[in-house]
CSV table of C-alpha atoms and ligand atoms in Angstrom, one decimal:
chain,number,residue,atom,x,y,z
A,1,MET,CA,6.7,-35.1,-1.0
A,2,SER,CA,9.8,-35.7,1.1
A,3,GLU,CA,12.1,-33.3,2.1
A,4,SER,CA,16.0,-33.8,3.1
A,5,LYS,CA,16.9,-31.2,5.5
A,6,LYS,CA,20.6,-32.0,5.1
A,7,SER,CA,20.9,-31.5,1.6
A,8,SER,CA,18.3,-28.8,1.1
A,9,LYS,CA,16.4,-30.7,-1.6
A,10,ALA,CA,13.0,-31.8,-1.7
A,11,SER,CA,11.7,-34.4,-4.0
A,12,LEU,CA,8.3,-34.6,-5.7
A,13,SER,CA,6.8,-37.9,-7.4
A,14,VAL,CA,4.2,-37.5,-10.0
A,15,ASP,CA,3.0,-40.7,-12.0
A,16,GLY,CA,6.2,-42.6,-10.6
A,17,LYS,CA,8.7,-40.1,-11.9
A,18,THR,CA,10.4,-38.4,-9.0
A,19,ILE,CA,12.2,-34.8,-9.5
A,20,GLU,CA,14.4,-33.1,-6.8
A,21,LEU,CA,13.3,-29.5,-6.0
A,22,GLU,CA,15.9,-27.0,-4.8
A,23,VAL,CA,15.0,-25.7,-1.3
A,24,LEU,CA,15.6,-21.8,-1.2
A,25,GLU,CA,16.4,-19.9,2.1
A,26,SER,CA,15.8,-16.5,3.0
A,27,THR,CA,18.2,-14.4,4.9
A,28,MET,CA,15.8,-14.6,7.7
A,29,GLY,CA,15.6,-18.5,7.4
A,30,GLU,CA,12.3,-18.8,5.5
A,31,ARG,CA,12.5,-21.9,3.1
A,32,ALA,CA,10.9,-22.0,-0.2
A,33,LEU,CA,10.4,-24.9,-2.9
A,34,ASN,CA,11.7,-24.0,-6.3
A,35,LEU,CA,8.9,-24.9,-8.6
A,36,SER,CA,10.2,-23.0,-11.6
A,37,ARG,CA,10.8,-26.3,-13.5
A,38,VAL,CA,8.0,-28.2,-12.3
A,39,LYS,CA,6.0,-28.1,-15.2
A,40,ALA,CA,8.9,-28.8,-17.6
A,41,GLU,CA,9.8,-31.9,-15.7
A,42,THR,CA,6.7,-33.4,-14.4
A,43,GLY,CA,4.0,-31.7,-16.8
A,44,CYS,CA,2.0,-30.5,-14.0
A,45,PHE,CA,1.4,-26.8,-12.8
A,46,ALA,CA,1.4,-25.5,-9.3
A,47,PHE,CA,-2.1,-24.6,-8.3
A,48,ASP,CA,-2.0,-21.8,-5.8
A,49,PRO,CA,-5.4,-19.7,-5.8
A,50,ALA,CA,-4.7,-16.1,-4.5
A,51,MET,CA,-1.1,-17.0,-4.4
A,52,VAL,CA,-1.1,-17.7,-0.7
A,53,ASN,CA,2.2,-20.2,-0.8
A,54,THR,CA,4.0,-18.4,-3.6
A,55,ALA,CA,7.0,-16.2,-3.7
A,56,VAL,CA,7.0,-14.7,-7.1
A,57,CYS,CA,10.7,-13.3,-6.5
A,58,ARG,CA,13.5,-12.9,-4.5
A,59,SER,CA,13.5,-9.5,-2.9
A,60,ALA,CA,15.7,-7.4,-0.7
A,61,ILE,CA,13.6,-4.5,0.4
A,62,THR,CA,11.2,-5.5,3.1
A,63,TYR,CA,10.7,-8.4,5.5
A,64,VAL,CA,8.0,-9.3,7.7
A,65,ASP,CA,7.5,-12.0,10.2
A,66,GLY,CA,3.7,-12.2,10.6
A,67,ASP,CA,3.8,-14.4,13.6
A,68,LYS,CA,6.3,-12.3,15.6
A,69,GLY,CA,4.7,-9.1,14.2
A,70,ILE,CA,8.3,-8.0,12.9
A,71,LEU,CA,8.5,-5.5,10.1
A,72,LEU,CA,11.9,-4.5,8.4
A,73,HIS,CA,12.8,-2.2,5.8
A,74,ARG,CA,16.4,-2.8,4.4
A,75,GLY,CA,16.9,-4.5,7.9
A,76,TYR,CA,15.8,-1.5,9.9
A,77,PRO,CA,13.0,-2.1,12.4
A,78,ILE,CA,9.6,-0.1,11.5
A,79,GLU,CA,9.5,1.0,15.1
A,80,GLU,CA,13.0,2.8,14.8
A,81,LEU,CA,12.3,4.3,11.3
A,82,ALA,CA,8.9,5.8,12.7
A,83,GLU,CA,10.7,7.1,15.6
A,84,HIS,CA,13.7,8.7,14.0
A,85,CYS,CA,13.2,9.1,10.4
A,86,THR,CA,11.4,11.3,8.2
A,87,PHE,CA,9.3,10.2,5.4
A,88,ILE,CA,11.7,11.2,2.5
A,89,GLU,CA,14.4,9.6,4.5
A,90,VAL,CA,12.5,6.3,4.6
A,91,ALA,CA,11.7,6.9,0.9
A,92,TYR,CA,15.4,7.3,0.1
A,93,LEU,CA,16.0,4.3,2.1
A,94,LEU,CA,13.5,2.0,0.2
A,95,ILE,CA,14.4,3.0,-3.3
A,96,HIS,CA,18.3,3.5,-2.8
A,97,GLY,CA,18.9,0.7,-0.3
A,98,GLU,CA,20.6,2.8,2.4
A,99,LEU,CA,19.6,5.8,4.5
A,100,PRO,CA,20.8,8.9,3.1
A,101,THR,CA,23.9,10.9,4.5
A,102,ALA,CA,23.0,14.9,5.1
A,103,ASP,CA,24.3,15.4,1.7
A,104,GLN,CA,22.3,12.9,-0.2
A,105,ARG,CA,19.0,13.9,2.0
A,106,GLN,CA,19.8,17.6,0.9
A,107,ARG,CA,20.0,16.7,-2.8
A,108,PHE,CA,17.0,14.6,-2.5
A,109,SER,CA,15.0,17.3,-0.9
A,110,ARG,CA,16.3,19.7,-3.6
A,111,LEU,CA,14.9,17.4,-6.4
A,112,LEU,CA,11.7,16.9,-4.7
A,113,ASN,CA,11.2,20.5,-4.4
A,114,ILE,CA,12.4,21.1,-8.4
A,115,HIS,CA,9.8,18.6,-9.6
A,116,SER,CA,6.6,19.5,-7.3
A,117,MET,CA,4.7,21.6,-9.9
A,118,LEU,CA,2.4,19.9,-12.4
A,119,HIS,CA,2.4,20.9,-16.0
A,120,GLU,CA,0.0,23.9,-16.1
A,121,ASP,CA,-2.1,21.8,-18.8
A,122,MET,CA,-2.7,19.3,-16.2
A,123,ARG,CA,-4.9,21.8,-13.9
A,124,SER,CA,-7.7,21.5,-16.6
A,125,PHE,CA,-8.0,17.8,-16.2
A,126,PHE,CA,-9.1,18.4,-12.7
A,127,GLY,CA,-12.0,20.7,-13.7
A,128,ASN,CA,-13.6,17.8,-15.7
A,129,TYR,CA,-14.2,15.3,-12.9
A,130,PRO,CA,-17.9,15.4,-11.7
A,131,GLU,CA,-18.6,16.5,-8.2
A,132,GLY,CA,-18.1,13.8,-5.9
A,133,ALA,CA,-15.4,11.9,-7.8
A,134,HIS,CA,-13.4,9.9,-5.4
A,135,PRO,CA,-9.8,11.3,-5.2
A,136,MET,CA,-8.5,7.8,-5.9
A,137,ALA,CA,-10.1,7.9,-9.5
A,138,VAL,CA,-8.6,11.2,-9.9
A,139,LEU,CA,-5.2,10.0,-8.7
A,140,SER,CA,-4.8,7.1,-10.9
A,141,ALA,CA,-5.8,8.8,-13.9
A,142,MET,CA,-3.6,11.9,-13.3
A,143,VAL,CA,-1.0,9.6,-12.4
A,144,VAL,CA,-1.1,7.7,-15.8
A,145,SER,CA,-1.7,11.1,-17.5
A,146,LEU,CA,1.8,12.2,-16.3
A,147,SER,CA,3.4,9.8,-18.8
A,148,SER,CA,1.9,12.0,-21.7
A,149,PHE,CA,3.7,15.1,-20.1
A,150,TYR,CA,7.1,13.7,-19.0
A,151,PRO,CA,9.5,11.4,-20.7
A,152,GLU,CA,9.3,7.4,-19.9
A,153,LEU,CA,12.3,5.7,-18.7
A,154,ARG,CA,14.0,3.4,-21.2
A,155,LEU,CA,15.5,0.0,-20.1
A,156,ASP,CA,18.9,1.6,-20.7
A,157,SER,CA,18.2,4.9,-19.1
A,158,ASP,CA,21.1,6.2,-16.8
A,159,LYS,CA,21.1,6.7,-13.1
A,160,GLU,CA,20.3,10.4,-13.5
A,161,GLU,CA,17.4,9.9,-15.7
A,162,ILE,CA,15.7,7.3,-13.3
A,163,ASP,CA,16.5,9.5,-10.1
A,164,THR,CA,14.7,12.6,-12.3
A,165,THR,CA,11.6,10.6,-13.2
A,166,VAL,CA,11.4,8.8,-9.4
A,167,THR,CA,11.6,12.3,-7.8
A,168,ARG,CA,9.3,13.5,-10.3
A,169,LEU,CA,6.6,10.9,-9.5
A,170,LEU,CA,7.2,11.2,-5.5
A,171,SER,CA,6.8,15.0,-5.6
A,172,LYS,CA,4.1,15.2,-8.3
A,173,LEU,CA,1.7,12.5,-6.6
A,174,ARG,CA,1.7,14.8,-3.5
A,175,THR,CA,0.8,17.7,-5.6
A,176,ILE,CA,-2.4,15.5,-7.4
A,177,ALA,CA,-3.2,14.4,-4.1
A,178,ALA,CA,-3.8,17.9,-2.8
A,179,PHE,CA,-5.2,19.2,-5.8
A,180,SER,CA,-7.7,16.6,-6.1
A,181,TYR,CA,-9.0,17.5,-2.5
A,182,LYS,CA,-9.1,21.0,-3.2
A,183,LYS,CA,-11.2,20.0,-6.3
A,184,SER,CA,-13.6,18.0,-4.3
A,185,ILE,CA,-14.4,21.0,-2.0
A,186,GLY,CA,-14.4,23.7,-4.9
A,187,GLU,CA,-11.3,25.6,-3.4
A,188,PRO,CA,-8.6,27.2,-5.7
A,189,PHE,CA,-5.5,24.9,-5.8
A,190,VAL,CA,-2.6,25.9,-3.8
A,191,TYR,CA,0.7,25.6,-5.5
A,192,PRO,CA,3.6,23.9,-4.0
A,193,SER,CA,6.5,25.9,-2.4
A,194,HIS,CA,10.2,25.4,-2.3
A,195,LYS,CA,10.3,26.6,1.3
A,196,TYR,CA,8.8,23.7,3.0
A,197,SER,CA,9.5,20.0,3.5
A,198,TYR,CA,7.8,17.3,1.7
A,199,CYS,CA,4.9,16.8,4.4
A,200,GLU,CA,4.9,20.3,5.4
A,201,ASN,CA,4.3,21.1,1.6
A,202,PHE,CA,1.5,18.7,1.3
A,203,LEU,CA,-0.3,20.0,4.8
A,204,ASN,CA,0.0,23.4,3.0
A,205,MET,CA,-1.5,22.7,-0.3
A,206,MET,CA,-4.4,20.9,1.4
A,207,PHE,CA,-5.2,23.3,4.0
A,208,ARG,CA,-4.3,26.7,3.1
A,209,SER,CA,-6.9,29.0,1.2
A,210,PRO,CA,-7.0,32.5,-0.1
A,211,VAL,CA,-9.0,33.3,3.0
A,212,SER,CA,-6.9,31.5,5.6
A,213,LEU,CA,-3.2,31.8,6.0
A,214,TYR,CA,-2.7,28.2,7.4
A,215,GLU,CA,0.9,27.4,8.5
A,216,ALA,CA,1.3,23.7,9.4
A,217,ASP,CA,1.8,22.9,13.0
A,218,PRO,CA,5.3,21.2,13.2
A,219,TYR,CA,3.4,18.3,15.6
A,220,ASP,CA,1.1,17.7,12.5
A,221,VAL,CA,4.0,17.8,10.2
A,222,ALA,CA,5.8,15.2,12.3
A,223,VAL,CA,2.5,12.9,12.7
A,224,MET,CA,2.1,13.0,8.8
A,225,ASN,CA,5.7,12.0,8.6
A,226,LYS,CA,5.1,9.0,10.9
A,227,LEU,CA,1.7,8.1,9.2
A,228,LEU,CA,3.5,7.9,5.6
A,229,ILE,CA,6.4,5.9,7.0
A,230,LEU,CA,4.1,3.4,8.5
A,231,HIS,CA,2.5,2.9,4.8
A,232,ALA,CA,5.8,3.0,3.0
A,233,ASP,CA,6.2,-0.7,2.0
A,234,HIS,CA,4.6,-4.0,2.8
A,235,GLU,CA,6.6,-6.5,0.4
A,236,GLN,CA,4.4,-8.3,-2.1
A,237,ASN,CA,0.9,-6.9,-1.2
A,238,ALA,CA,-1.9,-6.9,-3.8
A,239,SER,CA,-1.0,-3.1,-5.0
A,240,THR,CA,2.9,-4.1,-5.2
A,241,THR,CA,2.1,-7.1,-7.1
A,242,ALA,CA,-0.1,-5.0,-9.5
A,243,VAL,CA,3.0,-2.7,-9.8
A,244,ARG,CA,5.3,-5.6,-10.6
A,245,MET,CA,2.9,-7.3,-13.0
A,246,VAL,CA,2.4,-4.3,-15.2
A,247,GLY,CA,5.8,-3.4,-15.0
A,248,SER,CA,6.7,-7.0,-16.3
A,249,THR,CA,5.2,-6.2,-19.4
A,250,GLY,CA,7.5,-3.2,-19.9
A,251,ALA,CA,5.0,-0.6,-19.2
A,252,ASN,CA,6.3,2.9,-18.1
A,253,LEU,CA,6.5,3.5,-14.5
A,254,TYR,CA,3.6,6.1,-14.5
A,255,ALA,CA,1.3,3.4,-15.8
A,256,CYS,CA,2.5,0.8,-13.4
A,257,VAL,CA,1.9,3.1,-10.5
A,258,SER,CA,-1.3,3.9,-11.6
A,259,ALA,CA,-2.2,0.2,-11.4
A,260,GLY,CA,-1.0,0.1,-7.8
A,261,ILE,CA,-3.3,2.8,-7.0
A,262,CYS,CA,-6.3,1.1,-8.5
A,263,ALA,CA,-5.5,-2.4,-6.7
A,264,LEU,CA,-4.8,-0.3,-3.3
A,265,TRP,CA,-8.3,1.3,-3.4
A,266,GLY,CA,-10.2,-1.8,-2.9
A,267,PRO,CA,-11.7,-2.0,0.6
A,268,LEU,CA,-9.7,-5.5,1.4
A,269,HIS,CA,-6.3,-3.6,0.8
A,270,GLY,CA,-5.9,0.2,1.2
A,271,GLY,CA,-9.5,1.3,0.9
A,272,ALA,CA,-9.9,-0.3,4.5
A,273,ASN,CA,-8.9,2.9,6.1
A,274,GLN,CA,-11.8,4.7,4.8
A,275,ALA,CA,-14.1,1.5,5.4
A,276,VAL,CA,-13.2,1.4,9.0
A,277,VAL,CA,-14.4,4.8,9.9
A,278,GLU,CA,-17.5,4.2,7.9
A,279,MET,CA,-18.2,1.0,9.8
A,280,LEU,CA,-17.4,3.0,13.1
A,281,GLU,CA,-19.8,5.7,11.9
A,282,LYS,CA,-22.7,3.1,11.0
A,283,ILE,CA,-22.3,1.5,14.4
A,284,GLN,CA,-22.8,5.0,16.1
A,285,LYS,CA,-25.4,6.2,13.8
A,286,GLU,CA,-27.4,2.6,13.9
A,287,GLY,CA,-26.8,2.4,17.7
A,288,LEU,CA,-25.6,-1.1,17.1
A,289,THR,CA,-24.1,-2.9,20.2
A,290,LEU,CA,-20.6,-4.4,20.1
A,291,ASP,CA,-22.2,-7.8,20.6
A,292,GLN,CA,-24.1,-7.4,17.4
A,293,VAL,CA,-21.5,-6.2,15.3
A,294,VAL,CA,-19.0,-9.1,16.3
A,295,ALA,CA,-22.1,-11.5,15.8
A,296,LYS,CA,-22.3,-10.2,12.1
A,297,ALA,CA,-18.7,-10.3,11.6
A,298,LYS,CA,-18.5,-13.9,12.4
A,299,ASP,CA,-21.7,-14.9,10.6
A,300,LYS,CA,-20.9,-16.8,7.5
A,301,ASN,CA,-24.2,-15.7,5.7
A,302,ASP,CA,-23.2,-12.2,6.1
A,303,PRO,CA,-20.8,-10.5,3.8
A,304,PHE,CA,-19.7,-7.9,6.6
A,305,ARG,CA,-16.3,-8.2,7.9
A,306,LEU,CA,-14.8,-6.3,10.5
A,307,MET,CA,-12.7,-3.6,8.9
A,308,GLY,CA,-9.1,-2.9,9.9
A,309,PHE,CA,-8.9,-6.6,11.4
A,310,GLY,CA,-7.3,-9.6,9.8
A,311,HIS,CA,-4.1,-9.8,7.8
A,312,ARG,CA,-2.8,-12.5,4.9
A,313,ILE,CA,0.5,-12.4,6.7
A,314,TYR,CA,0.3,-11.1,10.4
A,315,LYS,CA,-1.0,-13.7,12.8
A,316,SER,CA,-0.4,-11.6,15.6
A,317,TYR,CA,-0.5,-8.0,16.1
A,318,ASP,CA,0.3,-5.8,13.1
A,319,PRO,CA,3.4,-3.8,14.4
A,320,ARG,CA,2.1,-0.8,12.5
A,321,ALA,CA,-1.2,-0.9,13.8
A,322,LYS,CA,0.7,-0.7,17.5
A,323,ILE,CA,2.4,2.2,16.6
A,324,ALA,CA,-0.7,3.9,14.9
A,325,LYS,CA,-2.7,3.1,18.2
A,326,LYS,CA,-0.3,4.7,20.3
A,327,LEU,CA,0.0,7.8,18.0
A,328,CYS,CA,-3.9,7.9,17.7
A,329,MET,CA,-4.0,8.3,21.5
A,330,ALA,CA,-0.8,10.9,21.5
A,331,VAL,CA,-2.6,12.9,18.8
A,332,LEU,CA,-6.1,13.4,20.7
A,333,ASN,CA,-4.3,14.3,23.9
A,334,LYS,CA,-2.1,16.6,22.2
A,335,LYS,CA,-5.0,18.5,20.3
A,336,ARG,CA,-7.4,17.9,23.3
A,337,LEU,CA,-9.8,16.1,21.3
A,338,SER,CA,-12.4,13.3,22.2
A,339,ASP,CA,-13.7,11.3,19.1
A,340,PRO,CA,-16.5,9.2,19.8
A,341,MET,CA,-15.1,7.0,16.7
A,342,VAL,CA,-12.1,6.5,18.5
A,343,GLU,CA,-13.8,5.4,21.9
A,344,ILE,CA,-16.0,2.9,19.5
A,345,ALA,CA,-12.9,1.6,18.0
A,346,MET,CA,-11.1,0.8,21.1
A,347,ALA,CA,-14.1,-0.9,22.6
A,348,LEU,CA,-14.5,-2.9,19.4
A,349,GLU,CA,-10.9,-3.9,19.5
A,350,GLU,CA,-11.2,-5.2,23.1
A,351,ARG,CA,-14.4,-7.1,22.4
A,352,ALA,CA,-13.3,-8.7,19.3
A,353,LEU,CA,-9.9,-9.9,21.0
A,354,LYS,CA,-12.0,-11.4,23.7
A,355,ASP,CA,-14.0,-13.7,21.0
A,356,ASP,CA,-12.9,-17.1,20.4
A,357,TYR,CA,-13.6,-16.7,16.6
A,358,PHE,CA,-11.1,-13.7,16.6
A,359,ARG,CA,-8.6,-15.7,18.8
A,360,GLU,CA,-8.6,-18.8,16.9
A,361,ARG,CA,-8.3,-17.1,13.3
A,362,ASN,CA,-5.6,-14.9,14.9
A,363,LEU,CA,-7.3,-11.7,13.6
A,364,TYR,CA,-5.9,-8.4,15.1
A,365,PRO,CA,-6.2,-5.0,14.0
A,366,ASN,CA,-4.2,-4.0,11.0
A,367,VAL,CA,-2.6,-0.8,10.0
A,368,ASP,CA,-5.8,0.6,8.7
A,369,PHE,CA,-7.9,0.2,12.0
A,370,TYR,CA,-6.2,3.4,13.8
A,371,THR,CA,-4.6,5.5,10.8
A,372,GLY,CA,-8.0,6.7,9.6
A,373,LEU,CA,-8.6,7.9,12.9
A,374,ILE,CA,-5.7,9.8,13.1
A,375,TYR,CA,-5.9,11.5,9.8
A,376,ARG,CA,-9.4,12.5,11.0
A,377,ALA,CA,-7.8,14.2,13.8
A,378,LEU,CA,-5.5,16.0,11.4
A,379,GLY,CA,-8.7,17.2,9.6
A,380,PHE,CA,-8.5,14.9,6.5
A,381,PRO,CA,-12.1,13.9,4.9
A,382,LYS,CA,-12.4,10.0,4.8
A,383,GLU,CA,-12.0,10.1,1.1
A,384,MET,CA,-8.8,11.1,1.2
A,385,PHE,CA,-7.5,8.4,3.7
A,386,THR,CA,-7.0,5.8,0.8
A,387,VAL,CA,-4.9,8.9,-1.2
A,388,LEU,CA,-2.6,9.2,1.7
A,389,PHE,CA,-1.8,5.5,2.1
A,390,ALA,CA,-0.9,5.7,-1.7
A,391,LEU,CA,1.2,8.4,-0.8
A,392,GLY,CA,3.0,6.8,1.6
A,393,ARG,CA,3.1,3.5,-0.4
A,394,LEU,CA,4.8,5.0,-3.4
A,395,PRO,CA,8.6,4.6,-2.5
A,396,GLY,CA,7.7,0.9,-1.9
A,397,TRP,CA,6.4,0.4,-5.4
A,398,ILE,CA,9.2,2.5,-6.9
A,399,ALA,CA,11.6,0.2,-5.0
A,400,HIS,CA,10.0,-3.0,-6.3
A,401,TRP,CA,9.6,-1.7,-9.7
A,402,GLN,CA,13.4,-0.9,-10.0
A,403,GLU,CA,14.2,-4.1,-8.2
A,404,MET,CA,12.1,-6.1,-10.8
A,405,ARG,CA,13.5,-4.4,-13.8
A,406,GLN,CA,17.0,-5.4,-12.1
A,407,ASP,CA,16.2,-9.0,-11.7
A,408,PRO,CA,17.5,-11.3,-14.1
A,409,GLU,CA,15.0,-14.1,-13.0
A,410,GLN,CA,12.3,-12.0,-13.8
A,411,LYS,CA,10.1,-11.9,-17.0
A,412,ILE,CA,6.7,-11.2,-18.2
A,413,MET,CA,4.3,-12.4,-15.2
A,414,ARG,CA,2.1,-14.8,-16.8
A,415,PRO,CA,0.2,-17.3,-14.4
A,416,ARG,CA,-1.7,-20.7,-15.5
A,417,GLN,CA,-4.9,-21.7,-14.8
A,418,ILE,CA,-6.8,-25.0,-14.4
A,419,TYR,CA,-9.2,-24.9,-17.4
A,420,MET,CA,-12.7,-26.1,-16.1
A,421,GLY,CA,-14.8,-25.3,-19.3
A,422,PRO,CA,-16.3,-27.5,-21.9
A,423,ALA,CA,-14.1,-29.6,-24.1
A,424,LYS,CA,-13.8,-28.8,-27.7
A,425,THR,CA,-17.3,-28.4,-29.0
A,426,ASP,CA,-18.5,-28.1,-32.6
A,427,TYR,CA,-20.0,-24.7,-33.9
A,428,VAL,CA,-23.6,-24.5,-33.8
A,429,HIS,CA,-24.9,-22.3,-36.3
A,430,ILE,CA,-27.8,-19.5,-35.3
A,431,GLU,CA,-30.5,-21.3,-36.6
A,432,ALA,CA,-29.8,-24.6,-35.1
A,433,ARG,CA,-29.4,-23.1,-31.5
A,434,GLY,CA,-31.9,-23.0,-28.8
B,1,CMC,N1,-13.8,-10.0,10.0
B,1,CMC,C1,-14.4,-11.3,10.3
B,1,CMC,N2,-13.8,-12.3,9.7
B,1,CMC,C2,-12.5,-12.4,9.2
B,1,CMC,C3,-11.7,-11.1,9.0
B,1,CMC,C4,-12.4,-10.0,9.3
B,1,CMC,N3,-11.9,-8.6,9.1
B,1,CMC,N4,-10.6,-11.2,8.2
B,1,CMC,C5,-10.5,-12.8,8.2
B,1,CMC,N5,-11.5,-13.3,8.7
B,1,CMC,C6,-11.8,-14.6,8.8
B,1,CMC,C7,-12.4,-15.3,7.4
B,1,CMC,O1,-13.7,-15.4,7.3
B,1,CMC,C8,-11.8,-16.7,7.5
B,1,CMC,O2,-12.8,-17.3,8.3
B,1,CMC,P1,-12.9,-18.8,8.0
B,1,CMC,O3,-11.6,-19.9,8.2
B,1,CMC,O4,-13.8,-19.3,8.9
B,1,CMC,O5,-13.2,-19.1,6.5
B,1,CMC,C9,-10.4,-16.6,8.4
B,1,CMC,O6,-10.6,-15.5,9.0
B,1,CMC,C10,-9.2,-16.3,7.3
B,1,CMC,O7,-9.4,-15.1,6.5
B,1,CMC,P2,-9.1,-15.2,4.9
B,1,CMC,O8,-10.2,-14.4,4.4
B,1,CMC,O9,-8.9,-16.5,4.6
B,1,CMC,O10,-7.8,-14.2,5.1
B,1,CMC,P3,-7.1,-13.5,3.9
B,1,CMC,O11,-5.6,-13.4,4.3
B,1,CMC,O12,-7.7,-14.1,2.6
B,1,CMC,O13,-7.5,-12.0,4.1
B,1,CMC,C11,-7.8,-9.7,4.5
B,1,CMC,C12,-6.9,-11.1,4.5
B,1,CMC,C13,-7.1,-8.6,5.1
B,1,CMC,C14,-8.5,-9.4,3.2
B,1,CMC,C15,-9.0,-10.0,5.6
B,1,CMC,O14,-8.7,-10.4,7.0
B,1,CMC,C16,-10.0,-8.9,5.6
B,1,CMC,O15,-11.1,-8.9,4.9
B,1,CMC,N6,-10.0,-8.0,6.5
B,1,CMC,C17,-10.8,-6.8,6.6
B,1,CMC,C18,-10.2,-6.0,5.5
B,1,CMC,C19,-9.0,-5.1,5.9
B,1,CMC,O16,-9.1,-4.6,7.0
B,1,CMC,N7,-8.1,-4.8,5.2
B,1,CMC,C20,-6.7,-4.2,5.5
B,1,CMC,C21,-5.7,-5.3,5.4
B,1,CMC,S1,-4.2,-4.5,5.9
B,1,CMC,C22,-3.8,-3.3,5.0
B,1,CMC,C23,-3.5,-3.5,3.6
B,1,CMC,O17,-3.2,-4.6,3.0
B,1,CMC,O18,-4.0,-2.6,2.9
């Protein structure tokens, strides 16, 4: 294949036939070959396992430069958003494309409050999960159940209906998350209240009980806002792709988000925040040395990986991990806590980053390495960590779902395969088999 920079065209020759491919450019200068006509014009598919080299859409939501460690939402650097915004402002930015004015923020907060309760009949669902049910299982099932209680959007739904459904989901996910925790510890549910802000309401539903009149510390509310902002979107990651994939079939928003929650749960994706703390606990419990842990992570015959390390896109320090590491130290200082898990994490990071294996492969801590440790300092059990990631990622999923619905280039997502099974075979009757 040759490429001419001047004309922004590339050419591809297959069996002596040469076709021209358009070279697409992103606003940040990344380039992609337009392969949408390649099958029609050459008879060949593109083969790209795990979509490592494939852009599946044009998007105006989030930009990541993995080499330089840059993350922008609608153009705004994550560092500035985490420093100055509340989570719902960032949610608004992702979903509506711009930061809200004071009036818009007030209206958004009001809608979030109006829609915060769950239909009372849904309460009984929680009671039927067995003790020890993972809150991610409860979360995904409850979200898809919302579709049987609340109206679905149609393709011609107007802006008001879309706004209502979106805020309903944003608000109710928080209530479901808190209820699933209360169920898991056998305490009564605490209802949302209109007097609290988004994160304050969530902390209140999590930690208040009939015997303790918990009031969320404003510091914890601010930390919670930052953490959710760090998770708010990350362009075409596995869970967002799941949301887009399911959405491309025309399924309703609740079903799409439920699929996203299931994809997020995996330990290679959002489940890594729980897996990191479990790894650190194991190191402590078994008295493993850091050399042993690093050797295990490097051993190709051992499936163990250093959880919270590495990233498909970041080949430098994940900017979210930088913020999370700083925040983790600040939270421990503020609360005068010392957590042996944090000490192990920091020593492990230092040890791994000195190792050629990690340096050559550009493996650095990702967002999940320190966020679980902060949630732990705020009092969350580790089974809730991925639920918190889902709560933070929801605006991103919604923004991508909306963008996909409005994109004339999108249709049902349907990848191809290279069939490697047997060629056409004659049917063998059961008596003749074996
Ligand atoms: N520990 C040890 N080796 C690793 C690790 C790790 N955490 N991550 C990557 N590698 C090695 C991998 O074995 C491969 O080595 P080689 O070139 O010798 O075969 C090389 O680095 C490239 O890795 P890869 O598997 O091709 O990378 P990927 O882009 O397919 O996977 C990843 C990305 C995040 C799944 C992977 O780095 C990983 O499993 N990390 C641990 C799980 C984790 O922390 N996940 C959270 C990701 S960030 C937040 C999110 O998306 O939710």
